Short mmCIF file of C-alpha atoms (C1' of nucleotides) in Angstrom, two decimals:
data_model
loop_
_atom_site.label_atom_id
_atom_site.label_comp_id
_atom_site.label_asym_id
_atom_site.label_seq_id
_atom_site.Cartn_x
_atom_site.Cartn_y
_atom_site.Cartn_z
CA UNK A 66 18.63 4.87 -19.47
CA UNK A 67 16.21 3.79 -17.08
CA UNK A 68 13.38 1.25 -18.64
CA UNK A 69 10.29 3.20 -19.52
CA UNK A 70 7.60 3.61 -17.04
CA UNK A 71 5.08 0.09 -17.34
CA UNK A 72 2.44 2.56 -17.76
CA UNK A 73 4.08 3.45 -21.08
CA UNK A 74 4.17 0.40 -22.52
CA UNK A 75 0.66 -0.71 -20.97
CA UNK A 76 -1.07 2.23 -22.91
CA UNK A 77 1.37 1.65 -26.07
CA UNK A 78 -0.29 -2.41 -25.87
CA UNK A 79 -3.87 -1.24 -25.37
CA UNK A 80 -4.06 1.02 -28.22
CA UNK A 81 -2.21 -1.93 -30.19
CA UNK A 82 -6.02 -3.26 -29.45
CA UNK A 83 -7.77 -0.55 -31.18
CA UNK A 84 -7.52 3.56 -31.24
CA UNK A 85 -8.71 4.73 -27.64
CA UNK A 86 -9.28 7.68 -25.48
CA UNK A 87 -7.87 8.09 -22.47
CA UNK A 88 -11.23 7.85 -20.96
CA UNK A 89 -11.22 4.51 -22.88
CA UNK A 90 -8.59 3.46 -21.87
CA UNK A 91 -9.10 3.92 -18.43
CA UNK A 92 -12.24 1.74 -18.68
CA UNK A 93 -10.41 -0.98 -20.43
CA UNK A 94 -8.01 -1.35 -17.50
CA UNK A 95 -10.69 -1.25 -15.40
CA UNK A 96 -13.65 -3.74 -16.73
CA UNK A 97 -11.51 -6.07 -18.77
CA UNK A 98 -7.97 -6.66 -16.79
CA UNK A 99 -8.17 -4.88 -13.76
CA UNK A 100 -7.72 -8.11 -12.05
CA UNK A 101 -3.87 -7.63 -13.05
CA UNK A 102 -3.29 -4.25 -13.91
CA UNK A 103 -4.56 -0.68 -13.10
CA UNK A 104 -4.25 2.77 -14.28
CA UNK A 105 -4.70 5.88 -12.52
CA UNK A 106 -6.22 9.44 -14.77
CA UNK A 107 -2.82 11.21 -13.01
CA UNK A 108 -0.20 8.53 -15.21
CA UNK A 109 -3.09 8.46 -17.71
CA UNK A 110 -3.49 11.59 -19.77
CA UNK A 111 0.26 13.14 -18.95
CA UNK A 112 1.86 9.77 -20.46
CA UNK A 113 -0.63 9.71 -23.60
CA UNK A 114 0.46 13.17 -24.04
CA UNK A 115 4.81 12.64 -23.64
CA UNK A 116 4.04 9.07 -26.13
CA UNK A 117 2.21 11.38 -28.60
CA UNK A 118 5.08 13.99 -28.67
CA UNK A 119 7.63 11.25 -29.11
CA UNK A 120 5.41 9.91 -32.32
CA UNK A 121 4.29 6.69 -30.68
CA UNK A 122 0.91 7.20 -31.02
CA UNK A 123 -1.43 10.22 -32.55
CA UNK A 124 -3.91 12.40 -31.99
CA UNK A 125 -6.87 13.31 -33.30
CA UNK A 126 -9.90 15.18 -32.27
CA UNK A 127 -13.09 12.82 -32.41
CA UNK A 128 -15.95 14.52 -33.06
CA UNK A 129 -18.24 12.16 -33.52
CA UNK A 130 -22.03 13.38 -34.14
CA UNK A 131 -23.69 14.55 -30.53
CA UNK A 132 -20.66 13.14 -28.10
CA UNK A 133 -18.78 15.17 -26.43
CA UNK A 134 -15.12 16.12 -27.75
CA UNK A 135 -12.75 13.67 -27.16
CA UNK A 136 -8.82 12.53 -28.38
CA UNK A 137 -8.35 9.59 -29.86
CA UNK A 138 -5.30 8.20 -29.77
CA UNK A 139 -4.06 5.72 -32.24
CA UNK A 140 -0.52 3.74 -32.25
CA UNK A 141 2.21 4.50 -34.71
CA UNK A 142 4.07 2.41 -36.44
CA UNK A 143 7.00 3.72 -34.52
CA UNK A 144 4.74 2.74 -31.18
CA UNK A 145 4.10 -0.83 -32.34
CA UNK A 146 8.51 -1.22 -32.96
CA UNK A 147 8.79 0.03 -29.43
CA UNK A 148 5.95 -2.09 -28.07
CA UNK A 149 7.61 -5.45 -29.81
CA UNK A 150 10.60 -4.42 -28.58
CA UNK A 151 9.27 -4.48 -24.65
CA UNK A 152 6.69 -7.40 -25.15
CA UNK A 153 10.27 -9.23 -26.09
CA UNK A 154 12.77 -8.45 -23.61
CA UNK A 155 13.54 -10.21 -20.33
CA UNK A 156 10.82 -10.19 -17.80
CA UNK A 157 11.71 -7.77 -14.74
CA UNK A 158 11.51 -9.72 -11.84
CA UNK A 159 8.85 -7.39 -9.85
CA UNK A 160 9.72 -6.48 -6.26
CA UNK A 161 7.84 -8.08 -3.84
CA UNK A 162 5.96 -6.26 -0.62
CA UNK A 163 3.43 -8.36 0.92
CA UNK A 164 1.48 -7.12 3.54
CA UNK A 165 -0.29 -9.66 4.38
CA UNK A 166 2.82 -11.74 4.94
CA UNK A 167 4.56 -9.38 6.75
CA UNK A 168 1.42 -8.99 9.46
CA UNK A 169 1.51 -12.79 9.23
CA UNK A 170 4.94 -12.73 10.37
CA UNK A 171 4.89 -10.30 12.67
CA UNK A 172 2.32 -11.52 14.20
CA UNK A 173 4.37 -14.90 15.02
CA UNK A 174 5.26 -13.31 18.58
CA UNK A 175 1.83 -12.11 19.38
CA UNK A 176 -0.72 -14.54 20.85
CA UNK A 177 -1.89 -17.11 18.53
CA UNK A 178 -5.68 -15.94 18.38
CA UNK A 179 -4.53 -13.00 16.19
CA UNK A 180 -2.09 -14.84 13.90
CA UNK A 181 -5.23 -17.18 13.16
CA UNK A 182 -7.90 -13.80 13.12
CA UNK A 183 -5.36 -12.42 10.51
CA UNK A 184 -5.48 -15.81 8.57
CA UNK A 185 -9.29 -15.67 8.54
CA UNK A 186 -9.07 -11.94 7.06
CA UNK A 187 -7.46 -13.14 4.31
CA UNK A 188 -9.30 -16.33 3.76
CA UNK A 189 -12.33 -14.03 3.51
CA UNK A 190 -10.62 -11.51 1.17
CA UNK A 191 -9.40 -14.76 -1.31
CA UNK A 192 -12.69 -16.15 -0.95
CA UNK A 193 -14.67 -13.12 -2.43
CA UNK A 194 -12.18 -12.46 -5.61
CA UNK A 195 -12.84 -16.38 -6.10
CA UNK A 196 -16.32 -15.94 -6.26
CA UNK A 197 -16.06 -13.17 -8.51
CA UNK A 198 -13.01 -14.67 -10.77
CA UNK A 199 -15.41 -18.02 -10.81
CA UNK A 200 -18.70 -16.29 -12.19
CA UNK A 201 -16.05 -14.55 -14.59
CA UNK A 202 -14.54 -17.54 -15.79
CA UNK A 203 -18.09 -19.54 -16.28
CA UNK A 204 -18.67 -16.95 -19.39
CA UNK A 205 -15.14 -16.66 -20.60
CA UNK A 206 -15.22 -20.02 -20.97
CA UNK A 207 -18.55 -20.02 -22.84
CA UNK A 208 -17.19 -17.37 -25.09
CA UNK A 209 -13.92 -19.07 -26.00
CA UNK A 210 -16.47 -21.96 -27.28
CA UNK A 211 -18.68 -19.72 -28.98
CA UNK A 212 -16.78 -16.66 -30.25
CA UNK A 213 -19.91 -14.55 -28.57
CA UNK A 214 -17.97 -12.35 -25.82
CA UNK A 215 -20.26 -10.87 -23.09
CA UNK A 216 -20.97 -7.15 -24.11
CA UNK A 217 -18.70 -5.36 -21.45
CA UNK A 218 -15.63 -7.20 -23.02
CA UNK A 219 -17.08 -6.96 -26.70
CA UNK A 220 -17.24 -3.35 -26.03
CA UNK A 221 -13.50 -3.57 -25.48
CA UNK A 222 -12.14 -5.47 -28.01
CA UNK A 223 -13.42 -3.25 -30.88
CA UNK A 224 -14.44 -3.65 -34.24
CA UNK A 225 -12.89 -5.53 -37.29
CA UNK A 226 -9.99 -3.82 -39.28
CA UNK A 227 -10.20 -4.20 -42.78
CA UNK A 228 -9.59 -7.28 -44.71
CA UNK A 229 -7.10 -9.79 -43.37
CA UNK A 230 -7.03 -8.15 -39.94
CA UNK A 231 -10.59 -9.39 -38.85
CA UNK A 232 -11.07 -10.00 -35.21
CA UNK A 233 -10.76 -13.57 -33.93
CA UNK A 234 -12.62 -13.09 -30.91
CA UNK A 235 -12.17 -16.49 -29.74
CA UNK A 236 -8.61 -16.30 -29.39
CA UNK A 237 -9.59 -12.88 -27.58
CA UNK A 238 -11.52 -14.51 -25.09
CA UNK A 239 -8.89 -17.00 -24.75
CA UNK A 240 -6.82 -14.67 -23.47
CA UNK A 241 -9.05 -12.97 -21.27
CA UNK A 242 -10.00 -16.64 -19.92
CA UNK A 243 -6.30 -17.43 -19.39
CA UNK A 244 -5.69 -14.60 -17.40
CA UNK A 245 -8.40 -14.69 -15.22
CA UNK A 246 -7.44 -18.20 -15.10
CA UNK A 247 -3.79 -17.05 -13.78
CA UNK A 248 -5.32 -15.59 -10.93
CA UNK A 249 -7.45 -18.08 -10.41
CA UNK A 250 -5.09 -20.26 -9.74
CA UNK A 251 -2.99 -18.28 -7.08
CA UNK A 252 -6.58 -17.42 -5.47
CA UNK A 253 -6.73 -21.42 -4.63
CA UNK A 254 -3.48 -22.32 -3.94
CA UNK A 255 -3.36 -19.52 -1.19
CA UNK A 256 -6.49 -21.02 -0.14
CA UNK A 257 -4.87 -23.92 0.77
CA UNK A 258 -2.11 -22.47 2.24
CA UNK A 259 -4.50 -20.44 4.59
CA UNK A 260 -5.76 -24.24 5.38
CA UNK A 261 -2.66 -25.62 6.11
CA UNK A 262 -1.23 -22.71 7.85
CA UNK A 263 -4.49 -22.88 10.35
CA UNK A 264 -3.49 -26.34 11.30
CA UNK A 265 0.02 -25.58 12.13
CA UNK A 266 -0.47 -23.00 14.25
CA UNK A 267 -3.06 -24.76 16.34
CA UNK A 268 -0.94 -27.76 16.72
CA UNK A 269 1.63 -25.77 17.72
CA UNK A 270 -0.04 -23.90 20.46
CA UNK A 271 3.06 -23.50 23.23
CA UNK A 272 2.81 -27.75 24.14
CA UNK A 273 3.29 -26.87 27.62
CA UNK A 274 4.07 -23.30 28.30
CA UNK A 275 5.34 -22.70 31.60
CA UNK A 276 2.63 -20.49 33.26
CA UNK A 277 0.00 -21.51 31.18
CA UNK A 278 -3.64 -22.66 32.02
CA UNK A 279 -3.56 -26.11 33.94
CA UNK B 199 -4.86 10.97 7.59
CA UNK B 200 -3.28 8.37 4.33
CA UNK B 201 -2.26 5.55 6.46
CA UNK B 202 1.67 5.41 7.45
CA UNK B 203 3.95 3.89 4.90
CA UNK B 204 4.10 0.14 4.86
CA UNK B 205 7.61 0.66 5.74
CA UNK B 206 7.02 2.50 8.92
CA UNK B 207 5.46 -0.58 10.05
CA UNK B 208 7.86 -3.16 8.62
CA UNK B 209 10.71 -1.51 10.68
CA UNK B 210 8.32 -0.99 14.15
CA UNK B 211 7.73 -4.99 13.53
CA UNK B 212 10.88 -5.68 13.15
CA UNK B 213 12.62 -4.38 15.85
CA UNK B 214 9.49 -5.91 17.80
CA UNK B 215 11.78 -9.00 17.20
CA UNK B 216 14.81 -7.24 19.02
CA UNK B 217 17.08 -4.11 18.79
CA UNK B 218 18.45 -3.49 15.81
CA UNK B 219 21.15 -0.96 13.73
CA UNK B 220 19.85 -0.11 10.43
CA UNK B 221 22.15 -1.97 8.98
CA UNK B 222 20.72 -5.19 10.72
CA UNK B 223 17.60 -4.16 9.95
CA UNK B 224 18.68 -4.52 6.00
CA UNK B 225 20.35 -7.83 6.71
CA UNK B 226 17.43 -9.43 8.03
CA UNK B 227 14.87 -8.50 5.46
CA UNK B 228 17.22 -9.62 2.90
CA UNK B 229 18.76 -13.10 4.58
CA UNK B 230 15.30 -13.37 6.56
CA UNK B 231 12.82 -12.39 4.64
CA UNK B 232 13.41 -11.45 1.08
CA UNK B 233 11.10 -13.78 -0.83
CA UNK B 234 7.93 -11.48 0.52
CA UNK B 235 9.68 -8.29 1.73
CA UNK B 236 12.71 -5.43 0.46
CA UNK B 237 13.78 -2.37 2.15
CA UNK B 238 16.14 0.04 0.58
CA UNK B 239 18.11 2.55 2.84
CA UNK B 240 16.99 5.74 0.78
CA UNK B 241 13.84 4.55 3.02
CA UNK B 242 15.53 2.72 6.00
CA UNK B 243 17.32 5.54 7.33
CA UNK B 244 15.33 8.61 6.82
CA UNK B 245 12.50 6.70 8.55
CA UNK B 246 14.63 5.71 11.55
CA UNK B 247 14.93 8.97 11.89
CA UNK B 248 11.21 9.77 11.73
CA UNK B 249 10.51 7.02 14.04
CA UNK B 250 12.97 8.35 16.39
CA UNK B 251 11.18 11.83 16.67
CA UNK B 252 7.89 10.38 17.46
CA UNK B 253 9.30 8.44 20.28
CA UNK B 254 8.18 5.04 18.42
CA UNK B 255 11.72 3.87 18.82
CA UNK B 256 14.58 4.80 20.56
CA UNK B 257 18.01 5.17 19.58
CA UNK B 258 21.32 4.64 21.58
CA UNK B 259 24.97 4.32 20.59
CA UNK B 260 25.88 0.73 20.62
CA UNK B 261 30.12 0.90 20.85
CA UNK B 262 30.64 -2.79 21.41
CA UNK B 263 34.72 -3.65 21.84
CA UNK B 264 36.62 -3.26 18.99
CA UNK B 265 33.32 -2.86 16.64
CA UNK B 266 32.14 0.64 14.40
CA UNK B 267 29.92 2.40 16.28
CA UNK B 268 26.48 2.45 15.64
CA UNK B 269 22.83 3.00 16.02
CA UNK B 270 20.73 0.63 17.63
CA UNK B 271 17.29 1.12 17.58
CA UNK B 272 14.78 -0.23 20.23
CA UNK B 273 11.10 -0.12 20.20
CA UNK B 274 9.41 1.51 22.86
CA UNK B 275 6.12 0.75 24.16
CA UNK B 276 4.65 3.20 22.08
CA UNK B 277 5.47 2.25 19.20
CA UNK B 278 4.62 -1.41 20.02
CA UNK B 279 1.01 -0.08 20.82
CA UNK B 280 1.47 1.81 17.28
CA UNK B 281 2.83 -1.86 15.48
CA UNK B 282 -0.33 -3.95 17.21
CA UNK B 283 -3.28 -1.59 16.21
CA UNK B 284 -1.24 -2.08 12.69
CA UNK B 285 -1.54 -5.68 13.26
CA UNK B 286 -5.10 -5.26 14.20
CA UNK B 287 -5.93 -3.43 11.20
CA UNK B 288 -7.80 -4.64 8.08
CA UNK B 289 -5.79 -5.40 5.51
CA UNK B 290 -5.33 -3.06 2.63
CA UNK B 291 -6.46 -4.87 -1.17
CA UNK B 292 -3.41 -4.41 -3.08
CA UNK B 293 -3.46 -2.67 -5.85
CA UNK B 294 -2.12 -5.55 -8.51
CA UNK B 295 0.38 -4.58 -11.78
CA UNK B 296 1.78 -7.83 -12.62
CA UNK B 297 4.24 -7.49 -15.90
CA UNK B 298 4.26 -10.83 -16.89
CA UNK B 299 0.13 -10.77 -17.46
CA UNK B 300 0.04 -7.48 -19.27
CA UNK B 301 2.69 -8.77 -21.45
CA UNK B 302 1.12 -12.22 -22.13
CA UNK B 303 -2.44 -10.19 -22.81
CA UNK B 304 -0.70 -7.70 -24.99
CA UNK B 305 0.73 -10.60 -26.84
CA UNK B 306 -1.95 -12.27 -27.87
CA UNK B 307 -2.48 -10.79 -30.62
CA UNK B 308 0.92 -11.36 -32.23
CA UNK B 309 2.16 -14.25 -33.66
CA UNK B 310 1.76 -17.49 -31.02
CA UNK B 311 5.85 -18.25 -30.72
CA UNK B 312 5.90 -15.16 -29.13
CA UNK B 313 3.23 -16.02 -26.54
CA UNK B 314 4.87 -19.34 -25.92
CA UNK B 315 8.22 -17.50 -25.61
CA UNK B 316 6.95 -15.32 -22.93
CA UNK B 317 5.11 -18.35 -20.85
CA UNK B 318 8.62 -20.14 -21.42
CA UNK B 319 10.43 -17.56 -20.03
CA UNK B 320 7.95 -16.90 -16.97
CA UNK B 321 8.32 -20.67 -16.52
CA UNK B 322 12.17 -20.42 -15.90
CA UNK B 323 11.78 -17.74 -13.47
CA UNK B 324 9.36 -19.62 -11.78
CA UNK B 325 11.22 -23.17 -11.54
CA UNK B 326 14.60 -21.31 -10.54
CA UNK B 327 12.58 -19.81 -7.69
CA UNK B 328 11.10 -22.87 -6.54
CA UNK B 329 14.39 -24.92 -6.72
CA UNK B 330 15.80 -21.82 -3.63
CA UNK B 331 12.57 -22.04 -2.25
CA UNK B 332 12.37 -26.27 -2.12
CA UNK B 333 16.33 -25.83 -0.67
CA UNK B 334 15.34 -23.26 2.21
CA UNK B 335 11.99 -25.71 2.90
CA UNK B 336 13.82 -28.31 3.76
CA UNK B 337 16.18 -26.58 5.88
CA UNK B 338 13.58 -24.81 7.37
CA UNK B 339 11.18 -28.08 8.40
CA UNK B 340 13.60 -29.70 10.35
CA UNK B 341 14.34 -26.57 12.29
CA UNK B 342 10.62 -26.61 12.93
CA UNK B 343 11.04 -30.40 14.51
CA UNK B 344 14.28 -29.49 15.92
CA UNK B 345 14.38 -26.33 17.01
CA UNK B 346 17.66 -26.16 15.72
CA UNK B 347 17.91 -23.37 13.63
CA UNK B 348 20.26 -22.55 10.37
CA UNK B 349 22.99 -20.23 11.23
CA UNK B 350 21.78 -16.85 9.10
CA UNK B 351 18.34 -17.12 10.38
CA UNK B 352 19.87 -18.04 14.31
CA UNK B 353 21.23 -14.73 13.88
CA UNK B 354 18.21 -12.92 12.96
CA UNK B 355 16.04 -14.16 15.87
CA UNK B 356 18.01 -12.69 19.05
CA UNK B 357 18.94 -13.99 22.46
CA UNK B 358 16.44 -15.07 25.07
CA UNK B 359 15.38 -11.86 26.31
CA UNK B 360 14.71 -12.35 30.27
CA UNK B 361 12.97 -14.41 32.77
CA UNK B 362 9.53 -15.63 30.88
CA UNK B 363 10.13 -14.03 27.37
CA UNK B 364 12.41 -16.71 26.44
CA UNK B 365 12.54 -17.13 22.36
CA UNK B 366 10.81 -20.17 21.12
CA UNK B 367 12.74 -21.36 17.97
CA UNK B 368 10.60 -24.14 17.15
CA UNK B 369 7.54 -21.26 16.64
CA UNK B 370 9.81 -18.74 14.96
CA UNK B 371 11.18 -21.40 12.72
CA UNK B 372 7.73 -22.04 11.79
CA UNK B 373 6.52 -18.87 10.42
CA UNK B 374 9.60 -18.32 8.36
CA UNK B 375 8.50 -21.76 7.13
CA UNK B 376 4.66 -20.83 6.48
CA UNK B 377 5.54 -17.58 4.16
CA UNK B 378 7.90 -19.82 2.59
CA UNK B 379 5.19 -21.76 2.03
CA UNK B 380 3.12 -19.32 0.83
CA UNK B 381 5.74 -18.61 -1.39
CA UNK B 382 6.15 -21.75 -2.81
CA UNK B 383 2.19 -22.66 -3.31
CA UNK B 384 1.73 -19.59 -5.26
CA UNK B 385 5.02 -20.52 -7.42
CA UNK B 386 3.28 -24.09 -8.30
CA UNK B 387 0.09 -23.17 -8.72
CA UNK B 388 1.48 -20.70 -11.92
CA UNK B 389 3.88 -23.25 -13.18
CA UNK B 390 0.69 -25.60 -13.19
CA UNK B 391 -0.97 -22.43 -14.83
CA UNK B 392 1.98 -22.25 -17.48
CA UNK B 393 1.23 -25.95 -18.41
CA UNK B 394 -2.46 -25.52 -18.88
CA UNK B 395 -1.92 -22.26 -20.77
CA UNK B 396 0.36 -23.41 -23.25
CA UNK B 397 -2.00 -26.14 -24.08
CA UNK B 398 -4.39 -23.57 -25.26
CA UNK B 399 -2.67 -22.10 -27.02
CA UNK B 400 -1.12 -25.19 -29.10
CA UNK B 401 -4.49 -25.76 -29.34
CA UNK B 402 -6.16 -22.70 -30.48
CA UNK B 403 -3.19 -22.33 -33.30
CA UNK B 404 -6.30 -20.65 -35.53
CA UNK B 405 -7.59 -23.26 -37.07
CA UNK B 406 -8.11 -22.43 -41.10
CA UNK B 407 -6.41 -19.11 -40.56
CA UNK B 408 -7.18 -17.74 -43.99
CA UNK B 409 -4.10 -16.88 -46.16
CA UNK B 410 -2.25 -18.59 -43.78
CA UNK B 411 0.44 -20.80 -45.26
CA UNK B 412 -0.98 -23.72 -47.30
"C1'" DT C 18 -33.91 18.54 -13.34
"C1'" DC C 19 -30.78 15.73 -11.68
"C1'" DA C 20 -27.88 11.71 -11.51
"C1'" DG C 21 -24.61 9.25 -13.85
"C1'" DA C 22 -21.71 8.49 -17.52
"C1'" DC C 23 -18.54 10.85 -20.57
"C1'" DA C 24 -14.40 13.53 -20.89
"C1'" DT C 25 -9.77 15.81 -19.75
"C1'" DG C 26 -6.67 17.30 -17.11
"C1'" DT C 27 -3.40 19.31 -12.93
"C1'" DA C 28 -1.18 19.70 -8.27
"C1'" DA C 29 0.50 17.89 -4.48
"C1'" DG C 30 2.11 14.46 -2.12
"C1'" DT C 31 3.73 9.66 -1.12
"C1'" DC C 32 6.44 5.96 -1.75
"C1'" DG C 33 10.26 3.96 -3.24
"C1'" DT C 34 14.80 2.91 -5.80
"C1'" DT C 35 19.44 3.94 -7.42
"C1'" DA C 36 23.50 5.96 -7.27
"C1'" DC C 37 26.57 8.42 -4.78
"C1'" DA C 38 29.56 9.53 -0.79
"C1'" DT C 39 32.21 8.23 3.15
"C1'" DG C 40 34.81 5.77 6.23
"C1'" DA C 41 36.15 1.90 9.78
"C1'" DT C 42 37.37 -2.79 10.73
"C1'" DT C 43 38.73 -7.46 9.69
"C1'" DC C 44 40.91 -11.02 7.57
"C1'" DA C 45 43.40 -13.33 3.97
"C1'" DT D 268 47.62 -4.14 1.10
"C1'" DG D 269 43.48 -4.79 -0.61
"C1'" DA D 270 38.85 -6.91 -0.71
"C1'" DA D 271 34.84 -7.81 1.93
"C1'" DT D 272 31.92 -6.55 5.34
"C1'" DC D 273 30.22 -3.33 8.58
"C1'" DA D 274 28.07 1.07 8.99
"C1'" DT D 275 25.37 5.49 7.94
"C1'" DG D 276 23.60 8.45 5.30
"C1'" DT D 277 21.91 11.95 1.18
"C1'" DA D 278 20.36 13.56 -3.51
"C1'" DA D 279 18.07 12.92 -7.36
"C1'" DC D 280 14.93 10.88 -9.65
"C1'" DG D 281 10.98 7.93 -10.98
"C1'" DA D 282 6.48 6.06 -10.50
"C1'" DC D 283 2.20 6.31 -8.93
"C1'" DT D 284 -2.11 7.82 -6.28
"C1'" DT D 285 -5.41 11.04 -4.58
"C1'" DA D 286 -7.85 14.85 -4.60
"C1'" DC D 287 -9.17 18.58 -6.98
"C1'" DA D 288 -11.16 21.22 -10.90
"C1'" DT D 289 -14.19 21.62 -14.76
"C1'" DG D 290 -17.61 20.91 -17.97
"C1'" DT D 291 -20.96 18.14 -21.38
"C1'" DC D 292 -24.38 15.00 -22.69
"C1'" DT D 293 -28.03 11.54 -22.01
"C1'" DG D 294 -31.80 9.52 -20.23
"C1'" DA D 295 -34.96 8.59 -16.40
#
DNA sequence: TCAGACATGTAAGTCGTTACATGATTCA
DNA sequence: TGAATCATGTAACGACTTACATGTCTGA
């Protein structure tokens, strides 16, 4: 009854890319979106193995010359039905647990230096994912224009699939880019809101608190 | 060793605001603080309990006139030293598994109406969000100017709590109006982020797909 | 030869939700 | 009298992480 674990449909998409691993596809979560999504080897390999029982993917032993051993798993068209049928239906609106905002809150009460030392933790922790998500973006952006990805994501995307099915890797940038770009924004606009937030809570330093200094 | 459950904390910093039945404690996260915050009472209770045997809080038998009996929880100084070396601590990098981004990614590579679906539908999430959020701003601001508060969040805050620990509404209406705020500069910068995507992807409609029609 | 990448998996535990179960009090 | 709210809890399940366990191959 209950929707399908995300991790199920996540591995169902990423072999809609091209036939993976699990290894694979543990190091496509990683390099190429793990800026919104993450896999651990635990949900991994017992999931791959309970979607290839239920025929949504297959296995086969790759034993390619000199590598090691390895599955590779490759979606069904049964898979594909039953990842069009997610990709389509409503959106679950996702739970939200901030921690950040609830030390922020919590911290109302407490003197003011920590509510602003807490603000300049996560200024610092915004400010290093933009520098990365920036450097990021400067050659997804290139690549959109020039259909050349950089070779970690190139490495990702996989090769072309017969006739009719070739690879547009500009559009596969795109999306990349547009992701990234996602977070991107949110990085900034919580920027400013660390900005703004600053000033409000030093202009509203207790005007005259009984017992204060002076 | 693993770090207490975020929950442990949540409850400790709530009833750092003032004592509170576990069925208060619900009420406020959901009136209070919902749009960054959820508690279910599968967790709630049991971890009452927990907090209970460690001394962190402590428990009495509130049997007010005429009302149910219950459980009202107190902090204790221990667990308020437990809640500010919380405070104090870094903050943990959440992990990130956003649905909406693994579904655009994943539908990239289908046809674009589906893509434009999807940012459509993230879209109306969004706006209906930021139309409760805009309502509660406004609200909110002029109990910051005020002091005044609105009735459900009056009732969250608590009495004045002695000599010198009076509450100061004007400072508690203002963080329930920063992680409002928080809230809502996140929610425009992805609308914005909606706009800008969808204009890619009008634009990137593969230009001289081959075999496409005509 | 040794580090690092490749490769697959399990066990245990944590965290959390949902559904269930129960019952009192209040007010229309 | 019946619905809504107040009030407390448990059981079962689901999702996910971490740590463990094992072994190969490649290249410096």
């Amino acid at each position: 009854m209950a929707a399908r674990q995300r991790t199920w449909y996540a591995i169902l998409g990423l072999l809609s890319w091209k036939p993976m691993s699990g290894y694979d596809l543990k190091k496509f979560v990683e390099v190429g979106i793990s800026h919104f999504w993450s896999e651990s080897y635990g949900q991994l390999f017992p999931t791959l193995n309970r979607l290839a029982d239920e025929g949504l993917v297959s296995r086969r032993r790759d034993t390619g010359r000199g590598r090691r051993m390895r599955h590779l798993y490759t979606i069904t068209p049964k898979g594909r039905r039953e990842l069009i049928g997610w990709l389509q239906a409503p959106l679950q609106p996702l739970q939200v647990r901030n921690e950040l905002l609830l030390k922020f809150f919590l911290s109302c009460r407490r003197p003011a230096p920590e509510s602003l030392r807490l603000l300049g933790e996560y200024r610092a922790q915004l400010e290093s994912r933009l520098a990365e998500y920036t450097d990021s973006e400067v050659v997804l952006a290139s690549a959109v224009r020039t259909g050349h990805l950089p070779a970690e994501i190139e490495s990702l995307v996989g090769v072309d699939r017969g006739p009719g099915r070739s690879v547009d890797r500009r559009r596969d940038a795109l999306v990349f880019l547009l992701t990234l770009r996602h977070g991107l924004a949110t990085l900034r606009a919580r920027l400013q809101w660390c900005d703004e937030a600053e000033v409000e809570l030093r202009a509203r330093r207790r005007p005259t608190a009984r017992g204060a200094r002076s």
